mmCIF file of C-alpha atoms in Angstrom:
data_model
loop_
_atom_site.group_PDB
_atom_site.id
_atom_site.type_symbol
_atom_site.label_atom_id
_atom_site.label_comp_id
_atom_site.label_asym_id
_atom_site.label_seq_id
_atom_site.Cartn_x
_atom_site.Cartn_y
_atom_site.Cartn_z
ATOM 1 C CA MET A 1 -7.095 -39.822 -16.388
ATOM 2 C CA LEU A 2 -5.444 -37.993 -13.172
ATOM 3 C CA ASN A 3 -6.587 -34.799 -14.453
ATOM 4 C CA LYS A 4 -9.966 -36.029 -14.140
ATOM 5 C CA LEU A 5 -9.557 -37.006 -10.755
ATOM 6 C CA LYS A 6 -9.204 -33.364 -9.591
ATOM 7 C CA ILE A 7 -11.532 -32.018 -7.258
ATOM 8 C CA ASP A 8 -11.237 -28.404 -6.735
ATOM 9 C CA THR A 9 -12.004 -27.238 -3.097
ATOM 10 C CA LYS A 10 -9.630 -24.030 -3.304
ATOM 11 C CA GLU A 11 -9.485 -22.104 -6.636
ATOM 12 C CA PHE A 12 -12.739 -21.479 -8.680
ATOM 13 C CA GLN A 13 -11.406 -17.834 -10.607
ATOM 14 C CA SER A 14 -13.520 -18.645 -13.823
ATOM 15 C CA HIS A 15 -16.732 -18.616 -12.034
ATOM 16 C CA SER A 16 -16.149 -15.605 -9.817
ATOM 17 C CA GLY A 17 -17.565 -13.461 -12.532
ATOM 18 C CA GLU A 18 -21.340 -12.194 -12.877
ATOM 19 C CA GLN A 19 -21.892 -14.367 -15.915
ATOM 20 C CA TYR A 20 -21.196 -17.389 -13.279
ATOM 21 C CA LYS A 21 -23.658 -15.698 -10.855
ATOM 22 C CA GLU A 22 -26.424 -15.174 -13.549
ATOM 23 C CA LYS A 23 -25.849 -19.085 -15.360
ATOM 24 C CA THR A 24 -26.896 -20.596 -11.650
ATOM 25 C CA ILE A 25 -29.518 -18.382 -11.236
ATOM 26 C CA GLN A 26 -31.311 -19.104 -14.586
ATOM 27 C CA ASN A 27 -30.312 -22.819 -13.541
ATOM 28 C CA TRP A 28 -31.196 -22.760 -9.342
ATOM 29 C CA SER A 29 -34.745 -20.872 -10.576
ATOM 30 C CA ALA A 30 -35.316 -23.698 -13.150
ATOM 31 C CA ASP A 31 -35.822 -26.231 -9.768
ATOM 32 C CA PRO A 32 -35.598 -24.701 -6.629
ATOM 33 C CA CYS A 33 -34.089 -27.452 -4.204
ATOM 34 C CA GLY A 34 -36.394 -29.500 -3.105
ATOM 35 C CA SER A 35 -39.199 -28.554 -5.741
ATOM 36 C CA ASN A 36 -40.012 -32.055 -6.150
ATOM 37 C CA TYR A 37 -40.812 -33.549 -3.189
ATOM 38 C CA SER A 38 -44.236 -33.464 -3.014
ATOM 39 C CA GLU A 39 -47.301 -33.317 -5.865
ATOM 40 C CA LYS A 40 -50.242 -31.003 -4.004
ATOM 41 C CA ALA A 41 -50.759 -28.215 -5.857
ATOM 42 C CA PHE A 42 -47.705 -26.030 -6.439
ATOM 43 C CA LEU A 43 -47.399 -23.553 -3.510
ATOM 44 C CA SER A 44 -50.019 -24.967 -1.386
ATOM 45 C CA ARG A 45 -50.155 -25.447 2.642
ATOM 46 C CA GLU A 46 -50.561 -28.432 1.326
ATOM 47 C CA TYR A 47 -47.992 -28.454 -0.477
ATOM 48 C CA PHE A 48 -45.581 -26.975 1.892
ATOM 49 C CA ASP A 49 -46.696 -29.305 4.789
ATOM 50 C CA GLU A 50 -45.251 -32.313 2.140
ATOM 51 C CA ILE A 51 -41.876 -30.396 1.833
ATOM 52 C CA GLU A 52 -40.986 -30.147 5.289
ATOM 53 C CA LYS A 53 -42.340 -33.633 6.554
ATOM 54 C CA HIS A 54 -40.213 -35.073 3.815
ATOM 55 C CA ARG A 55 -37.263 -32.960 4.511
ATOM 56 C CA TYR A 56 -37.062 -33.047 8.297
ATOM 57 C CA GLU A 57 -38.155 -37.108 8.003
ATOM 58 C CA THR A 58 -35.110 -38.137 5.677
ATOM 59 C CA HIS A 59 -33.035 -35.181 8.284
ATOM 60 C CA PRO A 60 -34.041 -35.288 11.039
ATOM 61 C CA TRP A 61 -31.240 -33.776 13.093
ATOM 62 C CA ILE A 62 -31.011 -30.320 11.050
ATOM 63 C CA LEU A 63 -34.434 -29.807 13.299
ATOM 64 C CA LYS A 64 -33.151 -31.085 16.113
ATOM 65 C CA ALA A 65 -30.345 -28.448 15.766
ATOM 66 C CA ILE A 66 -33.247 -25.640 14.852
ATOM 67 C CA GLN A 67 -35.221 -26.904 18.250
ATOM 68 C CA SER A 68 -32.014 -26.720 20.129
ATOM 69 C CA PHE A 69 -31.295 -22.757 19.651
ATOM 70 C CA ASP A 70 -32.836 -19.917 21.761
ATOM 71 C CA LEU A 71 -33.946 -17.139 19.138
ATOM 72 C CA THR A 72 -37.138 -15.216 20.907
ATOM 73 C CA GLY A 73 -36.719 -11.729 19.655
ATOM 74 C CA LYS A 74 -33.084 -12.255 18.404
ATOM 75 C CA ASN A 75 -32.437 -11.345 14.542
ATOM 76 C CA VAL A 76 -31.604 -14.240 12.404
ATOM 77 C CA LEU A 77 -30.592 -14.184 9.275
ATOM 78 C CA GLU A 78 -30.810 -17.235 6.952
ATOM 79 C CA ILE A 79 -28.030 -17.520 4.163
ATOM 80 C CA GLY A 80 -29.684 -19.400 1.263
ATOM 81 C CA CYS A 81 -32.993 -19.489 2.335
ATOM 82 C CA GLY A 82 -34.280 -21.804 -0.707
ATOM 83 C CA MET A 83 -37.853 -22.754 -0.913
ATOM 84 C CA GLY A 84 -38.514 -21.735 3.547
ATOM 85 C CA THR A 85 -38.689 -24.563 5.538
ATOM 86 C CA ASP A 86 -35.929 -23.801 7.786
ATOM 87 C CA HIS A 87 -36.456 -20.400 7.451
ATOM 88 C CA LEU A 88 -39.947 -20.622 8.985
ATOM 89 C CA SER A 89 -38.326 -23.710 11.510
ATOM 90 C CA LEU A 90 -36.519 -20.881 12.429
ATOM 91 C CA ALA A 91 -39.573 -18.175 12.182
ATOM 92 C CA ARG A 92 -41.069 -20.651 15.029
ATOM 93 C CA ARG A 93 -38.366 -20.233 17.467
ATOM 94 C CA GLY A 94 -39.136 -16.722 17.945
ATOM 95 C CA GLY A 95 -36.710 -14.878 15.723
ATOM 96 C CA VAL A 96 -36.658 -11.684 13.497
ATOM 97 C CA MET A 97 -36.373 -13.279 10.277
ATOM 98 C CA HIS A 98 -33.949 -11.723 7.401
ATOM 99 C CA GLY A 99 -33.468 -13.591 4.736
ATOM 100 C CA ILE A 100 -30.648 -13.499 1.682
ATOM 101 C CA ASP A 101 -30.756 -15.925 -1.449
ATOM 102 C CA LEU A 102 -29.013 -15.433 -4.810
ATOM 103 C CA ILE A 103 -32.023 -16.878 -6.098
ATOM 104 C CA PRO A 104 -35.370 -13.998 -7.135
ATOM 105 C CA LYS A 105 -37.094 -17.339 -7.713
ATOM 106 C CA ASN A 106 -36.416 -18.395 -3.819
ATOM 107 C CA ILE A 107 -37.211 -15.587 -2.190
ATOM 108 C CA GLU A 108 -40.889 -15.042 -4.068
ATOM 109 C CA ILE A 109 -41.667 -19.014 -2.903
ATOM 110 C CA THR A 110 -40.179 -18.228 0.308
ATOM 111 C CA ARG A 111 -42.373 -15.450 0.875
ATOM 112 C CA GLU A 112 -45.193 -16.540 -0.341
ATOM 113 C CA ARG A 113 -44.847 -19.535 2.261
ATOM 114 C CA PHE A 114 -44.786 -16.874 5.442
ATOM 115 C CA ARG A 115 -47.635 -15.288 4.224
ATOM 116 C CA LEU A 116 -49.744 -18.430 3.855
ATOM 117 C CA PHE A 117 -48.064 -19.185 7.886
ATOM 118 C CA ASP A 118 -49.059 -15.636 8.650
ATOM 119 C CA LYS A 119 -44.814 -15.588 9.615
ATOM 120 C CA GLU A 120 -43.412 -12.623 8.552
ATOM 121 C CA THR A 121 -39.724 -12.707 7.550
ATOM 122 C CA ARG A 122 -37.243 -9.346 5.712
ATOM 123 C CA LEU A 123 -36.048 -11.205 2.609
ATOM 124 C CA THR A 124 -33.043 -9.711 0.077
ATOM 125 C CA GLN A 125 -31.964 -11.445 -2.996
ATOM 126 C CA GLY A 126 -28.601 -11.210 -3.077
ATOM 127 C CA ASP A 127 -24.805 -12.746 -2.910
ATOM 128 C CA ALA A 128 -23.646 -14.458 0.616
ATOM 129 C CA GLU A 129 -20.114 -12.574 -0.443
ATOM 130 C CA ASN A 130 -20.953 -9.213 0.299
ATOM 131 C CA LEU A 131 -23.616 -9.400 2.910
ATOM 132 C CA PRO A 132 -25.984 -6.352 2.385
ATOM 133 C CA TYR A 133 -26.278 -5.796 6.227
ATOM 134 C CA PRO A 134 -24.454 -3.975 8.806
ATOM 135 C CA ASP A 135 -21.132 -4.720 10.978
ATOM 136 C CA ASN A 136 -22.895 -6.621 14.417
ATOM 137 C CA SER A 137 -26.024 -6.578 13.300
ATOM 138 C CA MET A 138 -27.334 -10.143 13.964
ATOM 139 C CA ASP A 139 -27.807 -12.155 17.136
ATOM 140 C CA PHE A 140 -27.857 -15.993 14.787
ATOM 141 C CA VAL A 141 -26.785 -17.000 11.391
ATOM 142 C CA TYR A 142 -27.556 -19.871 9.350
ATOM 143 C CA SER A 143 -26.576 -21.743 6.348
ATOM 144 C CA PHE A 144 -27.702 -25.079 5.580
ATOM 145 C CA GLY A 145 -25.972 -26.809 2.249
ATOM 146 C CA VAL A 146 -25.344 -23.080 0.683
ATOM 147 C CA LEU A 147 -21.574 -22.014 1.081
ATOM 148 C CA HIS A 148 -20.060 -24.350 -0.753
ATOM 149 C CA HIS A 149 -21.741 -23.357 -4.018
ATOM 150 C CA SER A 150 -20.006 -20.422 -3.710
ATOM 151 C CA PRO A 151 -17.061 -19.069 -5.791
ATOM 152 C CA ASP A 152 -15.075 -17.773 -2.313
ATOM 153 C CA THR A 153 -16.648 -19.567 0.911
ATOM 154 C CA GLU A 154 -14.002 -18.162 2.918
ATOM 155 C CA LYS A 155 -15.205 -15.057 2.226
ATOM 156 C CA THR A 156 -18.640 -15.220 2.941
ATOM 157 C CA ILE A 157 -17.772 -17.144 6.539
ATOM 158 C CA ASN A 158 -15.559 -13.063 6.738
ATOM 159 C CA GLU A 159 -18.797 -12.057 6.205
ATOM 160 C CA ILE A 160 -21.116 -14.280 8.547
ATOM 161 C CA HIS A 161 -18.405 -13.220 11.311
ATOM 162 C CA ARG A 162 -18.615 -9.248 10.415
ATOM 163 C CA VAL A 163 -22.665 -9.296 10.678
ATOM 164 C CA LEU A 164 -22.891 -10.875 13.965
ATOM 165 C CA LYS A 165 -22.752 -9.072 16.679
ATOM 166 C CA PRO A 166 -19.907 -9.825 19.905
ATOM 167 C CA GLY A 167 -21.394 -13.269 21.481
ATOM 168 C CA GLY A 168 -23.793 -13.835 18.523
ATOM 169 C CA GLN A 169 -23.212 -17.651 17.268
ATOM 170 C CA CYS A 170 -24.082 -19.111 13.522
ATOM 171 C CA TYR A 171 -25.243 -22.662 12.470
ATOM 172 C CA VAL A 172 -22.971 -23.617 9.128
ATOM 173 C CA THR A 173 -23.123 -27.116 6.933
ATOM 174 C CA VAL A 174 -20.781 -27.508 3.963
ATOM 175 C CA TYR A 175 -20.423 -30.893 2.350
ATOM 176 C CA HIS A 176 -17.450 -33.353 3.641
ATOM 177 C CA LYS A 177 -15.254 -35.040 1.785
ATOM 178 C CA HIS A 178 -14.732 -38.305 3.320
ATOM 179 C CA SER A 179 -18.134 -39.465 3.524
ATOM 180 C CA ILE A 180 -19.832 -42.854 2.595
ATOM 181 C CA PHE A 181 -21.699 -40.228 -0.499
ATOM 182 C CA PHE A 182 -18.817 -39.109 -2.205
ATOM 183 C CA TRP A 183 -16.251 -42.067 -1.906
ATOM 184 C CA TRP A 184 -19.060 -44.655 -2.696
ATOM 185 C CA THR A 185 -21.955 -42.871 -5.095
ATOM 186 C CA THR A 186 -20.435 -39.811 -6.331
ATOM 187 C CA PHE A 187 -17.077 -41.880 -7.096
ATOM 188 C CA LEU A 188 -16.403 -45.738 -6.921
ATOM 189 C CA TRP A 189 -20.253 -46.257 -8.594
ATOM 190 C CA ASN A 190 -21.276 -43.492 -10.575
ATOM 191 C CA PHE A 191 -17.715 -41.529 -11.712
ATOM 192 C CA ILE A 192 -15.945 -45.028 -11.598
ATOM 193 C CA LEU A 193 -18.409 -48.983 -11.969
ATOM 194 C CA ARG A 194 -21.251 -46.679 -13.890
ATOM 195 C CA GLY A 195 -17.968 -44.516 -16.663
ATOM 196 C CA GLY A 196 -18.566 -41.287 -15.718
ATOM 197 C CA TRP A 197 -14.713 -41.185 -16.470
ATOM 198 C CA ARG A 198 -15.230 -41.418 -19.887
ATOM 199 C CA GLN A 199 -17.660 -38.312 -20.309
ATOM 200 C CA ARG A 200 -16.673 -35.699 -17.019
ATOM 201 C CA THR A 201 -14.057 -34.624 -14.901
ATOM 202 C CA LEU A 202 -14.591 -36.048 -11.322
ATOM 203 C CA GLN A 203 -15.464 -32.390 -9.988
ATOM 204 C CA GLU A 204 -18.198 -32.373 -12.702
ATOM 205 C CA GLN A 205 -19.534 -35.162 -11.687
ATOM 206 C CA LEU A 206 -19.392 -34.096 -8.437
ATOM 207 C CA SER A 207 -21.638 -30.708 -9.603
ATOM 208 C CA LEU A 208 -24.450 -33.305 -11.212
ATOM 209 C CA ILE A 209 -25.382 -34.064 -7.790
ATOM 210 C CA GLU A 210 -27.150 -30.917 -7.448
ATOM 211 C CA TYR A 211 -30.419 -29.237 -8.630
ATOM 212 C CA PRO A 212 -31.321 -28.754 -11.578
ATOM 213 C CA ASN A 213 -28.703 -32.519 -12.361
ATOM 214 C CA HIS A 214 -27.579 -30.980 -15.642
ATOM 215 C CA ASN A 215 -25.342 -28.816 -14.835
ATOM 216 C CA PRO A 216 -21.664 -30.121 -14.580
ATOM 217 C CA ASP A 217 -20.275 -26.002 -13.867
ATOM 218 C CA LEU A 218 -21.777 -25.642 -10.741
ATOM 219 C CA VAL A 219 -19.432 -25.057 -7.881
ATOM 220 C CA THR A 220 -20.132 -27.725 -5.462
ATOM 221 C CA ARG A 221 -16.278 -28.385 -2.951
ATOM 222 C CA LEU A 222 -16.110 -30.698 -0.570
ATOM 223 C CA TYR A 223 -14.363 -29.963 2.941
ATOM 224 C CA ARG A 224 -12.488 -31.880 5.596
ATOM 225 C CA LYS A 225 -13.553 -31.417 8.856
ATOM 226 C CA LYS A 226 -10.447 -29.959 10.240
ATOM 227 C CA GLU A 227 -10.027 -27.841 6.943
ATOM 228 C CA PHE A 228 -13.789 -26.440 7.407
ATOM 229 C CA LYS A 229 -13.380 -25.496 10.883
ATOM 230 C CA ASN A 230 -10.294 -23.675 10.236
ATOM 231 C CA TYR A 231 -12.048 -21.431 8.772
ATOM 232 C CA PHE A 232 -13.695 -20.032 11.250
ATOM 233 C CA LYS A 233 -10.762 -18.633 13.487
ATOM 234 C CA PRO A 234 -11.808 -15.286 14.124
ATOM 235 C CA PHE A 235 -14.688 -16.577 16.503
ATOM 236 C CA SER A 236 -13.902 -17.468 19.986
ATOM 237 C CA ARG A 237 -15.297 -21.230 20.234
ATOM 238 C CA VAL A 238 -16.292 -23.552 17.360
ATOM 239 C CA ASN A 239 -17.959 -27.172 17.580
ATOM 240 C CA ALA A 240 -17.589 -29.088 14.224
ATOM 241 C CA SER A 241 -19.402 -32.132 13.770
ATOM 242 C CA ILE A 242 -20.320 -35.047 11.182
ATOM 243 C CA GLN A 243 -23.726 -35.616 10.522
ATOM 244 C CA HIS A 244 -25.960 -37.432 8.199
ATOM 245 C CA LEU A 245 -25.926 -40.870 6.704
ATOM 246 C CA ILE A 246 -28.968 -42.589 4.896
ATOM 247 C CA PRO A 247 -29.784 -45.397 3.069
ATOM 248 C CA ALA A 248 -30.269 -43.512 -0.139
ATOM 249 C CA ASP A 249 -26.866 -42.037 0.154
ATOM 250 C CA MET A 250 -25.194 -45.341 -0.423
ATOM 251 C CA ALA A 251 -26.025 -46.388 -4.094
ATOM 252 C CA HIS A 252 -27.223 -50.332 -4.948
ATOM 253 C CA LEU A 253 -27.290 -50.774 -0.996
ATOM 254 C CA ASP A 254 -30.038 -48.831 -0.719
ATOM 255 C CA SER A 255 -32.115 -51.556 -2.064
ATOM 256 C CA LEU A 256 -31.059 -53.722 1.206
ATOM 257 C CA PHE A 257 -33.375 -51.445 3.188
ATOM 258 C CA ARG A 258 -36.845 -51.078 3.315
ATOM 259 C CA ASN A 259 -37.300 -47.403 3.205
ATOM 260 C CA PRO A 260 -34.220 -46.078 1.873
ATOM 261 C CA LEU A 261 -34.881 -42.337 3.005
ATOM 262 C CA LYS A 262 -35.142 -43.290 5.995
ATOM 263 C CA PRO A 263 -32.380 -43.021 8.951
ATOM 264 C CA THR A 264 -31.871 -46.154 11.023
ATOM 265 C CA PRO A 265 -29.533 -46.285 14.438
ATOM 266 C CA ALA A 266 -26.415 -47.681 12.703
ATOM 267 C CA LEU A 267 -26.569 -45.694 9.973
ATOM 268 C CA ASN A 268 -26.613 -42.560 12.386
ATOM 269 C CA ARG A 269 -24.053 -44.215 14.274
ATOM 270 C CA LEU A 270 -21.978 -44.699 11.230
ATOM 271 C CA GLY A 271 -22.397 -41.041 9.914
ATOM 272 C CA GLN A 272 -21.378 -39.526 13.034
ATOM 273 C CA TRP A 273 -17.511 -40.335 10.741
ATOM 274 C CA PHE A 274 -19.055 -40.297 7.428
ATOM 275 C CA GLY A 275 -21.809 -38.846 6.702
ATOM 276 C CA TRP A 276 -22.527 -35.375 4.400
ATOM 277 C CA TYR A 277 -22.423 -32.803 6.417
ATOM 278 C CA ILE A 278 -20.149 -30.941 7.921
ATOM 279 C CA ALA A 279 -22.208 -28.953 10.995
ATOM 280 C CA ILE A 280 -20.174 -25.772 12.066
ATOM 281 C CA ARG A 281 -21.585 -24.277 15.525
ATOM 282 C CA ALA A 282 -19.761 -21.432 16.739
ATOM 283 C CA ILE A 283 -19.565 -18.593 18.699
ATOM 284 C CA ASN A 284 -18.242 -14.658 18.037
#
């Protein structure tokens, strides 16, 4: 039982090969993250509008952060552009957009989204551990909920530092270990009370929170705030905050709320300590 409780935030050597990355591409291509939040015609303008509406109604702090960035005329790189929701919001801030994603299907979707909304971006299918950009080439790097899936998260952060110009900034989020979603929903409710421990390890239980939700081998790390902040030591200034707690993050208790997907003032305050994301804003 003790072996099943291990959460590995340091070593994923067994996941570091090309075979693992190919499997990851296959799994995420089958069900792109966020693709199920609209019933409109797939890849239509109305479809993308609904996807965006859902994202920023459930995660308003993301849009608030993006709207605080001064990106006019700046080279902006997003690592893990997904379906292009944040990528488009960053473009609307005036950024000269670049995007990289391991999943070819995500590149196709984001490219079509930008065509529909008459925006420009340069998209590359590639690996965040080996960014195909020159040193000191970017003014701003953005990555939301991506780097905790990398077999070598620390290397991806070193790559961000490398491609950023002196004085350039980054905004990066990863999963927070001391969160209500992990300890209450994933660990206590799904792993202990619902008997997940009988079939899988806690690490595998954690991996099942992700799309496509049937891959227990997906690299999914959790970090303590101080632990993750330490990865940014090469940067000149680093600010770390905790974000995001909505009723839907609290299994069984979400039924007490009229709209489990809507943030509340009380949960927003609690989320500053026990939210699901660590958000780093750093200056190179």
